[in-house]
XYZ file of C-alpha atoms in Angstrom:
654
model
C 29.541 24.779 -30.087
C 32.180 22.182 -31.309
C 31.531 20.611 -27.751
C 28.306 19.685 -28.146
C 29.361 18.795 -31.661
C 31.480 15.746 -30.970
C 28.409 15.272 -28.286
C 25.924 14.419 -31.254
C 28.841 12.794 -33.611
C 29.596 10.020 -31.060
C 27.147 9.528 -29.940
C 25.924 5.323 -29.773
C 22.753 3.403 -30.551
C 20.876 2.438 -27.663
C 17.933 -0.143 -27.805
C 14.315 1.765 -26.324
C 11.076 1.433 -25.483
C 9.099 -0.885 -23.190
C 7.183 -2.704 -25.687
C 9.537 -3.942 -28.629
C 12.436 -2.587 -29.612
C 13.519 0.375 -31.368
C 16.721 2.031 -31.722
C 17.325 5.737 -30.542
C 20.363 8.459 -30.833
C 22.127 9.355 -27.311
C 21.135 12.773 -26.459
C 23.508 13.334 -23.510
C 24.711 10.721 -20.599
C 24.101 12.242 -17.595
C 26.541 10.662 -13.701
C 26.117 11.200 -10.242
C 28.708 12.935 -8.469
C 29.534 10.173 -6.953
C 29.456 8.086 -10.570
C 27.264 5.708 -9.231
C 24.468 6.872 -11.580
C 23.982 8.233 -14.569
C 21.340 8.492 -16.948
C 21.011 8.746 -20.394
C 18.989 11.037 -22.454
C 17.520 9.852 -26.656
C 15.336 9.952 -29.410
C 13.878 6.935 -30.600
C 12.855 6.394 -33.983
C 9.328 8.345 -33.739
C 11.162 10.843 -32.323
C 9.732 10.916 -28.818
C 12.371 11.919 -25.618
C 13.381 9.641 -23.957
C 15.147 7.971 -21.060
C 17.288 5.799 -19.186
C 18.102 4.627 -15.811
C 21.827 3.090 -14.649
C 23.310 2.729 -11.131
C 26.842 0.835 -11.392
C 26.015 0.640 -15.150
C 23.331 -1.675 -15.368
C 19.291 -0.378 -15.913
C 18.145 -0.296 -13.551
C 14.331 1.008 -15.371
C 13.091 0.089 -19.067
C 13.753 2.810 -21.888
C 10.780 5.506 -20.665
C 8.541 8.081 -22.093
C 9.270 11.978 -22.184
C 7.145 14.791 -22.881
C 4.059 17.170 -22.918
C 0.284 17.256 -24.577
C -0.727 20.354 -24.374
C -4.828 21.590 -25.273
C -2.642 22.866 -28.412
C -0.150 21.315 -28.706
C 2.222 17.789 -28.984
C 5.389 17.345 -27.208
C 4.708 13.003 -27.833
C 6.551 12.530 -31.034
C 7.711 13.747 -33.671
C 10.790 16.638 -31.552
C 14.015 17.681 -33.228
C 16.067 18.247 -30.969
C 17.192 21.945 -30.538
C 20.274 22.657 -27.693
C 22.001 20.203 -25.003
C 23.645 23.160 -22.025
C 26.936 21.682 -21.179
C 26.994 19.155 -17.843
C 26.750 21.989 -13.966
C 27.491 21.255 -11.126
C 24.325 21.812 -8.600
C 25.070 22.986 -5.010
C 22.537 24.162 -2.479
C 21.861 24.111 1.143
C 18.852 25.009 3.610
C 17.063 24.045 6.970
C 14.264 22.572 7.697
C 12.578 23.614 11.053
C 11.497 20.457 11.137
C 11.573 17.214 9.329
C 14.286 13.552 9.198
C 17.464 15.797 9.033
C 17.974 19.125 9.831
C 20.785 21.259 8.115
C 20.994 19.672 5.116
C 23.534 19.963 1.506
C 22.617 18.980 -2.171
C 24.961 17.850 -4.593
C 23.797 17.256 -8.295
C 24.679 17.202 -11.818
C 22.113 19.313 -14.588
C 22.209 19.168 -18.050
C 18.400 20.934 -20.022
C 17.291 19.303 -22.905
C 15.819 21.959 -25.688
C 13.127 19.859 -28.469
C 11.291 21.653 -30.606
C 7.713 19.745 -32.028
C 6.381 19.986 -36.365
C 4.780 24.106 -34.727
C 7.238 25.381 -33.668
C 7.097 24.431 -30.440
C 9.896 24.536 -27.543
C 10.259 22.268 -24.508
C 12.689 21.787 -21.952
C 13.098 19.014 -19.403
C 15.743 19.849 -17.011
C 17.408 17.124 -15.858
C 19.742 16.302 -12.130
C 20.477 13.377 -11.171
C 22.079 13.957 -7.201
C 24.001 10.310 -5.758
C 20.245 9.011 -4.690
C 18.563 10.119 -7.834
C 16.777 11.051 -11.450
C 15.083 14.865 -10.456
C 13.418 15.546 -14.101
C 11.272 18.808 -14.592
C 9.531 19.997 -17.432
C 10.062 24.150 -18.931
C 7.600 25.952 -20.920
C 9.921 29.243 -21.247
C 8.622 32.673 -22.989
C 6.415 35.486 -21.745
C 2.379 34.691 -22.596
C -1.194 36.822 -21.540
C -2.633 33.988 -22.644
C -2.243 30.097 -20.175
C -1.330 27.177 -21.399
C -3.299 24.041 -20.505
C -1.475 20.643 -20.043
C -4.442 17.823 -20.616
C -1.341 15.146 -20.317
C 1.674 14.018 -19.969
C 4.061 11.186 -21.353
C 6.338 10.541 -18.224
C 6.353 6.616 -17.831
C 8.650 4.436 -16.073
C 9.281 0.997 -17.622
C 9.903 -1.255 -14.611
C 12.016 -4.908 -15.897
C 9.055 -7.419 -15.927
C 10.457 -9.051 -12.684
C 10.608 -5.685 -10.361
C 8.630 -5.821 -6.884
C 6.699 -3.519 -6.319
C 4.983 -1.808 -2.971
C 1.774 -0.041 -4.296
C -0.875 2.107 -2.585
C -4.034 2.229 -4.844
C -5.330 5.499 -5.147
C -9.440 5.068 -4.264
C -12.380 6.500 -6.651
C -12.909 9.902 -6.128
C -16.362 10.797 -4.402
C -16.633 6.801 -3.421
C -16.180 6.797 0.083
C -17.523 7.252 3.830
C -20.180 10.740 2.800
C -17.844 10.722 -0.958
C -14.241 12.021 0.776
C -12.499 9.997 -1.585
C -9.245 10.355 -2.573
C -7.590 10.513 0.587
C -4.322 8.120 0.331
C -5.736 6.202 2.628
C -5.774 2.532 1.417
C -3.585 -0.513 2.287
C 0.043 -1.197 -0.102
C -0.639 -4.178 -2.212
C 3.342 -6.664 -2.735
C 3.781 -8.300 -6.018
C 5.780 -8.027 -9.290
C 4.867 -5.651 -10.850
C 3.077 -6.324 -14.580
C 0.865 -8.934 -12.121
C 0.036 -5.612 -9.850
C -3.772 -5.011 -10.422
C -5.035 -1.596 -8.826
C -7.780 -1.840 -6.428
C -9.649 1.107 -7.881
C -9.647 2.365 -11.752
C -7.713 4.864 -10.073
C -4.453 3.790 -10.412
C -1.771 3.922 -7.314
C -0.398 7.434 -5.669
C 3.138 8.491 -4.382
C 5.476 7.276 -3.045
C 6.122 4.142 -5.127
C 8.493 1.577 -4.213
C 10.064 -1.064 -6.429
C 13.112 -3.555 -5.931
C 15.132 -4.895 -9.097
C 17.744 -6.932 -8.057
C 19.713 -5.716 -5.108
C 18.405 -2.421 -6.355
C 15.281 -0.050 -4.533
C 13.582 2.082 -6.542
C 11.483 5.367 -5.231
C 8.973 6.679 -7.834
C 7.561 10.029 -6.023
C 7.489 13.910 -7.828
C 8.083 17.244 -5.383
C 7.186 20.786 -5.694
C 4.116 21.928 -7.593
C 4.681 25.164 -9.233
C 2.034 27.218 -9.642
C -1.328 26.321 -11.601
C 0.022 22.639 -11.813
C -1.998 19.655 -10.599
C -0.607 17.395 -8.681
C -0.400 13.661 -10.780
C -0.063 9.674 -9.744
C 0.854 6.111 -11.499
C -1.593 3.894 -13.587
C -0.113 0.847 -14.691
C 0.428 -2.174 -17.679
C 0.557 -5.547 -17.197
C 4.650 -5.049 -18.803
C 5.177 -2.687 -15.379
C 5.009 0.006 -17.139
C 3.942 3.218 -14.854
C 2.353 6.360 -16.593
C 1.852 9.193 -15.113
C -2.180 11.069 -14.813
C -3.685 13.842 -13.758
C -6.900 13.736 -11.753
C -10.161 13.163 -11.437
C -12.255 15.586 -12.712
C -13.595 15.476 -9.541
C -11.076 16.321 -7.735
C -11.056 20.181 -6.943
C -12.604 22.587 -4.484
C -15.977 23.537 -6.372
C -16.097 24.961 -9.648
C -11.863 24.756 -9.430
C -9.717 24.216 -11.918
C -8.287 20.503 -12.078
C -5.461 20.453 -15.255
C -2.085 22.880 -15.213
C -2.354 25.897 -16.744
C -1.233 28.733 -16.318
C 0.483 31.699 -19.115
C 4.637 31.084 -19.537
C 6.693 30.533 -18.688
C 5.034 27.272 -16.940
C 7.069 24.168 -15.173
C 6.358 21.266 -14.355
C 6.388 19.301 -10.619
C 9.877 17.341 -10.103
C 9.197 13.956 -11.122
C 11.419 11.218 -8.586
C 12.771 7.946 -9.688
C 15.300 7.705 -6.551
C 17.981 4.177 -6.124
C 19.772 2.949 -4.280
C 20.606 0.143 -1.067
C 17.346 0.796 1.089
C 19.524 2.499 3.320
C 20.468 5.217 0.550
C 16.262 5.289 0.236
C 15.770 5.861 3.849
C 18.206 8.844 4.424
C 17.357 10.087 0.734
C 16.006 13.788 0.804
C 15.493 14.509 -2.362
C 11.517 14.754 -1.518
C 12.185 18.451 -0.091
C 15.750 19.012 -2.063
C 14.333 19.752 -4.662
C 10.507 21.077 -3.169
C 9.818 25.170 -3.674
C 12.011 27.142 -1.768
C 9.719 28.843 1.830
C 7.949 31.031 1.761
C 7.507 32.581 4.784
C 9.692 35.322 6.172
C 8.847 34.364 9.882
C 8.857 31.013 11.596
C 9.578 31.897 15.337
C 6.753 30.824 16.248
C 6.362 26.481 14.243
C 7.049 24.644 17.681
C 7.281 20.850 16.532
C 5.501 18.611 19.550
C 3.181 16.568 21.229
C 0.599 16.248 21.471
C -2.836 14.887 23.416
C -5.734 14.015 21.578
C -8.765 12.544 23.166
C -11.067 11.332 19.675
C -8.163 8.415 18.899
C -9.642 6.185 21.291
C -12.312 8.259 22.741
C -13.994 8.967 19.237
C -16.954 12.334 18.591
C -18.270 11.952 22.265
C -14.996 13.119 24.027
C -15.210 17.105 22.129
C -16.287 18.405 25.510
C -15.369 20.795 27.700
C -15.044 17.922 30.797
C -13.344 16.253 28.931
C -10.250 18.637 27.231
C -9.562 19.907 30.647
C -9.098 16.969 31.756
C -6.322 16.433 28.059
C -4.890 20.136 29.423
C -3.705 18.222 32.057
C -2.408 15.081 30.378
C -0.837 17.547 28.245
C 1.190 19.548 31.161
C 1.513 16.665 33.111
C 3.253 14.617 29.819
C 5.669 18.131 29.485
C 4.002 17.833 25.717
C 2.863 21.120 24.177
C -0.515 20.520 23.001
C -3.841 18.972 23.258
C -5.760 18.410 19.568
C -9.678 19.091 19.875
C -11.933 17.368 17.021
C -15.210 17.792 15.475
C -17.766 19.974 16.963
C -15.360 21.967 19.018
C -18.214 24.779 17.906
C -21.626 22.531 18.720
C -20.628 21.223 21.808
C -18.134 23.608 23.209
C -18.675 27.029 21.450
C -16.155 29.526 20.348
C -15.833 30.759 24.615
C -15.343 27.735 25.688
C -12.413 27.162 23.644
C -11.234 31.527 24.965
C -11.439 29.579 28.369
C -10.220 26.560 27.993
C -6.457 28.286 25.533
C -6.479 29.920 28.819
C -7.252 27.295 31.858
C -3.972 25.507 28.710
C -2.204 28.547 28.430
C -1.634 28.181 32.931
C 0.131 24.867 31.855
C 2.600 25.822 28.862
C -0.353 24.405 26.999
C -1.810 25.140 23.225
C -4.977 24.065 21.871
C -5.635 23.084 18.218
C -8.797 23.165 16.243
C -10.171 21.263 13.863
C -11.772 22.380 11.067
C -13.858 20.629 7.980
C -12.004 22.374 4.718
C -15.060 20.866 2.747
C -17.318 22.957 0.634
C -19.758 21.134 -1.593
C -16.724 18.697 -2.657
C -18.498 15.824 0.221
C -21.513 15.081 1.526
C -19.698 15.201 5.300
C -21.343 16.874 8.243
C -18.714 17.638 10.914
C -18.219 21.521 12.060
C -17.183 24.671 11.871
C -17.344 24.061 8.079
C -17.291 25.576 5.270
C -15.240 28.897 7.394
C -11.774 29.496 6.009
C -13.220 29.001 2.105
C -13.132 32.231 1.363
C -10.023 34.314 1.717
C -12.124 36.715 3.928
C -13.565 34.518 6.046
C -10.127 32.789 6.451
C -8.889 35.993 8.217
C -11.443 36.568 10.411
C -11.203 32.991 11.325
C -7.313 32.836 12.041
C -7.811 36.550 13.556
C -10.295 35.370 15.965
C -7.817 31.692 17.045
C -4.475 34.972 17.059
C -6.461 36.375 19.754
C -7.408 33.794 21.838
C -3.642 31.528 21.602
C -4.708 29.183 19.604
C -1.687 27.419 18.364
C -2.942 26.095 14.697
C -5.601 24.211 12.711
C -6.363 20.427 11.974
C -8.215 20.764 8.923
C -10.049 17.482 7.331
C -11.912 16.203 3.798
C -10.701 17.880 0.826
C -11.004 16.754 -2.683
C -8.164 15.491 -4.319
C -5.369 16.463 -6.730
C -6.750 19.067 -8.479
C -4.758 22.346 -9.135
C -6.951 24.160 -7.536
C -6.680 22.113 -4.684
C -2.846 23.006 -4.532
C -4.424 25.541 -4.992
C -6.120 26.196 -2.273
C -3.594 23.933 0.084
C -0.906 27.183 0.075
C -3.694 30.026 0.607
C -4.770 28.346 3.496
C -1.159 27.560 4.638
C -0.787 31.253 3.731
C -3.259 33.017 5.398
C -2.369 30.432 8.267
C 0.996 32.015 8.934
C -0.177 35.148 8.515
C -1.515 34.674 11.482
C 1.107 32.515 13.299
C -1.014 29.196 13.139
C 0.674 25.995 12.388
C -1.510 23.471 10.041
C -2.364 19.914 10.000
C -3.979 18.505 6.416
C -6.352 15.919 6.814
C -8.244 14.015 4.197
C -5.453 14.332 2.046
C -3.205 13.681 -0.496
C 0.028 13.384 -0.181
C 2.014 16.671 0.795
C 5.500 16.762 -1.927
C 7.609 19.263 0.078
C 5.156 21.631 0.519
C 6.501 21.952 4.824
C 9.552 23.714 3.423
C 7.824 25.758 1.079
C 5.566 26.124 4.131
C 6.537 25.256 6.760
C 3.760 26.198 9.397
C 2.326 22.517 7.370
C 3.648 19.943 10.691
C 1.550 16.922 9.260
C -0.837 15.089 6.688
C -2.316 12.778 7.193
C -2.701 10.689 3.204
C -1.973 6.880 5.377
C -4.388 4.356 6.733
C -3.004 5.833 10.308
C -4.386 4.299 13.587
C -7.718 5.768 13.766
C -9.020 2.969 10.554
C -6.993 0.516 13.623
C -10.002 1.149 16.007
C -12.117 1.094 13.578
C -11.205 -2.132 11.443
C -10.490 -5.879 12.918
C -8.780 -7.168 9.847
C -6.601 -4.048 9.811
C -5.355 -3.696 13.368
C -4.285 -7.500 12.268
C -1.864 -6.432 9.644
C -0.579 -3.410 11.830
C 2.621 -4.264 12.090
C 3.279 -5.489 8.351
C 1.769 -2.236 7.481
C 4.384 -0.111 8.995
C 7.777 -1.728 8.442
C 6.558 -0.042 5.135
C 5.916 3.166 5.756
C 9.555 4.828 6.680
C 10.338 4.039 2.590
C 6.712 5.223 1.983
C 4.988 7.497 2.401
C 6.810 8.798 5.390
C 9.295 8.993 3.327
C 10.251 12.633 3.064
C 7.153 14.450 4.089
C 4.931 14.685 7.516
C 2.707 11.971 8.495
C -0.460 11.753 10.629
C -0.455 8.429 11.808
C -1.433 9.546 15.197
C 0.646 6.177 17.098
C 0.770 4.599 19.612
C -2.072 3.174 21.889
C -0.920 1.535 25.525
C -3.775 -0.401 26.798
C -7.420 -1.859 25.020
C -9.580 -0.646 22.130
C -12.640 -0.627 21.345
C -13.847 -3.058 20.625
C -10.823 -3.917 18.791
C -8.391 -6.626 19.750
C -5.054 -5.168 19.907
C -2.119 -7.408 18.210
C 1.010 -5.515 19.133
C 3.489 -4.524 22.305
C 3.319 -1.207 24.365
C 7.315 -1.903 22.526
C 6.083 -2.292 18.822
C 3.706 1.226 19.553
C 6.557 2.908 21.315
C 8.506 2.299 18.599
C 6.628 4.178 16.731
C 6.311 7.687 17.426
C 10.742 7.187 16.740
C 9.990 5.080 13.351
C 6.770 7.324 11.918
C 7.721 11.703 11.729
C 5.468 14.211 11.956
C 5.721 17.376 13.467
C 2.958 17.739 15.813
C 2.608 13.956 16.818
C -0.149 12.677 18.538
C -0.429 10.286 20.679
C -3.607 8.643 20.752
C -3.390 7.028 24.201
C -5.097 8.040 27.683
C -4.856 9.510 30.015
C -6.181 6.754 31.783
C -3.384 3.947 30.281
C -0.771 5.953 30.542
C -2.122 5.373 35.080
C -1.341 2.560 34.850
C 2.739 1.602 32.203
C 6.207 2.043 33.619
C 7.091 4.603 34.533
C 9.809 4.406 32.253
C 7.372 4.261 29.430
C 5.777 7.655 30.393
C 9.146 9.395 31.039
C 10.113 8.268 27.529
C 7.081 9.818 25.919
C 7.488 12.783 27.978
C 10.934 12.877 26.005
C 10.345 11.764 22.630
C 11.157 14.629 20.303
C 8.884 15.523 16.542
C 11.581 16.917 14.563
C 14.935 15.459 13.899
C 18.360 16.510 13.584
C 19.462 13.154 11.349
C 18.111 9.449 9.965
C 19.774 5.964 9.479
C 18.115 3.116 8.634
C 20.285 0.409 10.502
C 18.394 -2.663 9.492
C 15.419 -3.159 7.588
C 12.960 -5.143 4.777
C 10.505 -3.850 3.671
C 7.283 -5.745 4.955
C 8.606 -7.689 7.241
C 10.507 -5.201 10.101
C 12.814 -2.424 10.518
C 15.328 -1.027 12.131
C 15.753 3.306 12.276
C 18.057 5.841 13.866
C 17.073 9.086 14.316
C 18.885 11.737 15.988
C 17.633 15.363 17.892
C 20.326 16.987 19.985
C 23.407 15.018 20.785
C 21.190 11.942 20.967
C 20.463 9.174 19.324
C 16.499 7.755 19.766
C 17.035 3.807 17.545
C 13.666 1.788 17.253
C 12.386 -1.224 15.487
C 9.741 -3.572 15.114
C 9.295 -7.134 13.436
C 6.069 -7.716 11.053
C 7.124 -11.798 10.541
C 5.642 -15.218 12.397
C 9.246 -15.541 12.941
C 11.662 -13.490 15.105
C 14.221 -11.129 13.660
C 17.489 -10.809 14.816
C 19.261 -7.814 15.561
C 22.286 -6.099 15.695
C 22.983 -2.223 16.508
C 26.642 -2.268 16.139
C 29.154 0.176 19.181
C 31.150 1.534 16.121
C 28.291 3.999 15.005
C 26.008 4.290 18.100
C 27.154 4.159 22.320
C 26.154 2.475 22.728
C 27.509 2.169 26.334
C 24.515 3.550 29.542
C 22.347 3.553 26.666
C 18.421 3.175 27.844
C 16.507 0.273 25.519
C 12.924 -0.625 26.422
C 12.756 -3.976 25.661
C 8.753 -6.539 25.723
C 7.930 -7.498 29.213
C 6.884 -10.393 30.684
C 3.709 -9.604 28.292
C 2.364 -7.615 25.810
C 1.523 -4.653 27.792
C 4.743 -4.982 30.451
C 8.030 -3.399 29.052
C 11.308 -3.779 30.760
C 13.690 -1.698 31.071
C 18.042 -2.264 30.738
C 21.185 0.420 30.353
C 22.821 -1.031 28.456
C 26.871 -1.679 28.681
C 29.721 -1.555 26.416
C 29.491 -3.242 22.631
C 27.001 -4.515 20.564
C 24.099 -4.944 20.712
C 21.804 -7.805 20.093
C 18.004 -8.176 20.542
C 15.681 -10.757 19.269
C 12.391 -9.487 18.114
C 9.096 -11.594 18.230
C 6.091 -11.149 15.489
C 3.876 -7.433 15.911
C 7.639 -7.048 18.862
C 9.683 -3.419 19.027
C 12.088 -1.955 20.934
C 12.981 2.176 21.306
C 17.005 2.731 22.430
C 17.687 6.060 23.344
C 21.259 6.802 23.941
C 23.009 9.383 26.778
C 24.080 13.071 25.128
C 26.857 12.946 22.586
C 30.206 14.719 23.572
C 32.336 15.938 21.305
C 33.419 18.993 18.889
C 29.717 19.396 17.382
C 28.157 18.607 20.088
C 28.800 19.518 24.015
C 27.144 17.975 26.740
C 25.413 21.138 28.609
């Protein structure tokens, strides 16, 4: 007790407030394990709880508000400090079945700050500061039989006026094709924060990337708790980003929108990553604080590549003859999966799928099947539709699929971020796991670490991906720019079903990227099941070394390192799998980009390098000598490099 008293007596006065200066009394200052980051928590003159993050002693955000407003109680202001816990060290280790890093150790320092409002109700905020950023969450403790409803959060991040942002707007609910928005399929906007205006009134999605001076920041959330909704960001012309809950239409039919639960009740973790860009790229904070695995058995979860006809050939390709050809194609490519997309129940039928599954099994290939998630929340007519809405229907359907040997399900057209949608996600994933089915969510929000809680969630869309390139020339023109952002935004923590890699023509679209660029996407973009959209006919026209690369590229990684990047301009990323490094890079600039890959970090002697050949559709293969590699990437170009298998104490060559 005397230590806490001394701490409060010695508290300093800090300037707080994002629109004006008011005095505040510091409650606690928490440091990261390496002491590079710190967070100060204070009560300002309105007795509002605020926080500020510093890097190397310099503030990287303005003092920013904390607080909750419940249906019958508010923690927005007029708060009284009740308790500050001792700082404790957090250390945990876990493994991911698939991800950008397999074995992860998480270290952070933690403190719990508890405040009381004028009603005598208590709120605690748990702060964890690791070397790569801040995570905090709200905790309403005690026990109750009645529910607590969170109407809003006061949570904000106040950026300084000259901070840059790369942000994806959130489309208006019930807008777009067949009322399927929001589905996180918009392009990123870039600019100074106070001048960035979202394309829609729905604000911005996570993860949101920022740069202040020489520091990069990412705002996101992870670990959606039982009864809680996901959120997104609203901004103003002063660069203040405030958390907001979903639009009322973002629910399943008659489902819950806002966070609601009996006590105890905790929010998801709110994340603020801070550091150099390589720190951001390597961070696992979005899974570090996510919910631990709910599955006891995960042997059926197997990452891998998939052949997929719909990506380029669309609805007409969902027939027995084409899917048989794609099964043969997957077998030839040594890929474990084929995805059979929309209307398979009408075009092929259950009996036909059973025969296809048996044929695929004879070739060591397994099928994934597409489903329409929706009841009445949009106007889509693709089928099978409505067969997964109730647990009884889901389990009956999943049992039928398991009996046929189906590997997984792709489920499309979700309504948004409401609490009931997240309950639906988890119910689907649990039921699928009971029947040893993997899952791919499409037309969907950011997973927010859900793949750690349910490792059978192999991937999710939530991005403007290859599908939109096949529909819109203007987006195809900006593909390279878009792609350089994704390792630091949408694909930072969570698997992303971009469905990359076209090695030939796109119908009615002029493709601007080289084949080497397209190959690089398979490494730059992480997805537990990587759907490669190039067709069997296109694969017949590429060089043998291109085919060989795609026969061996992994879909999950043991380690990820950033070599060099500038968001929106270029990116070079290294990923390790089973004693080999796969290094890939792309350039989106109108001018060439020089790349240097150091040999003291990667064993480049004997490595295989694929670059652009004489034309954009040709590639050149080289075996590298010892020493650093220097490359020049032209616009819309890329490369892939594969090292030899290492032989070290931890990694033996077979």
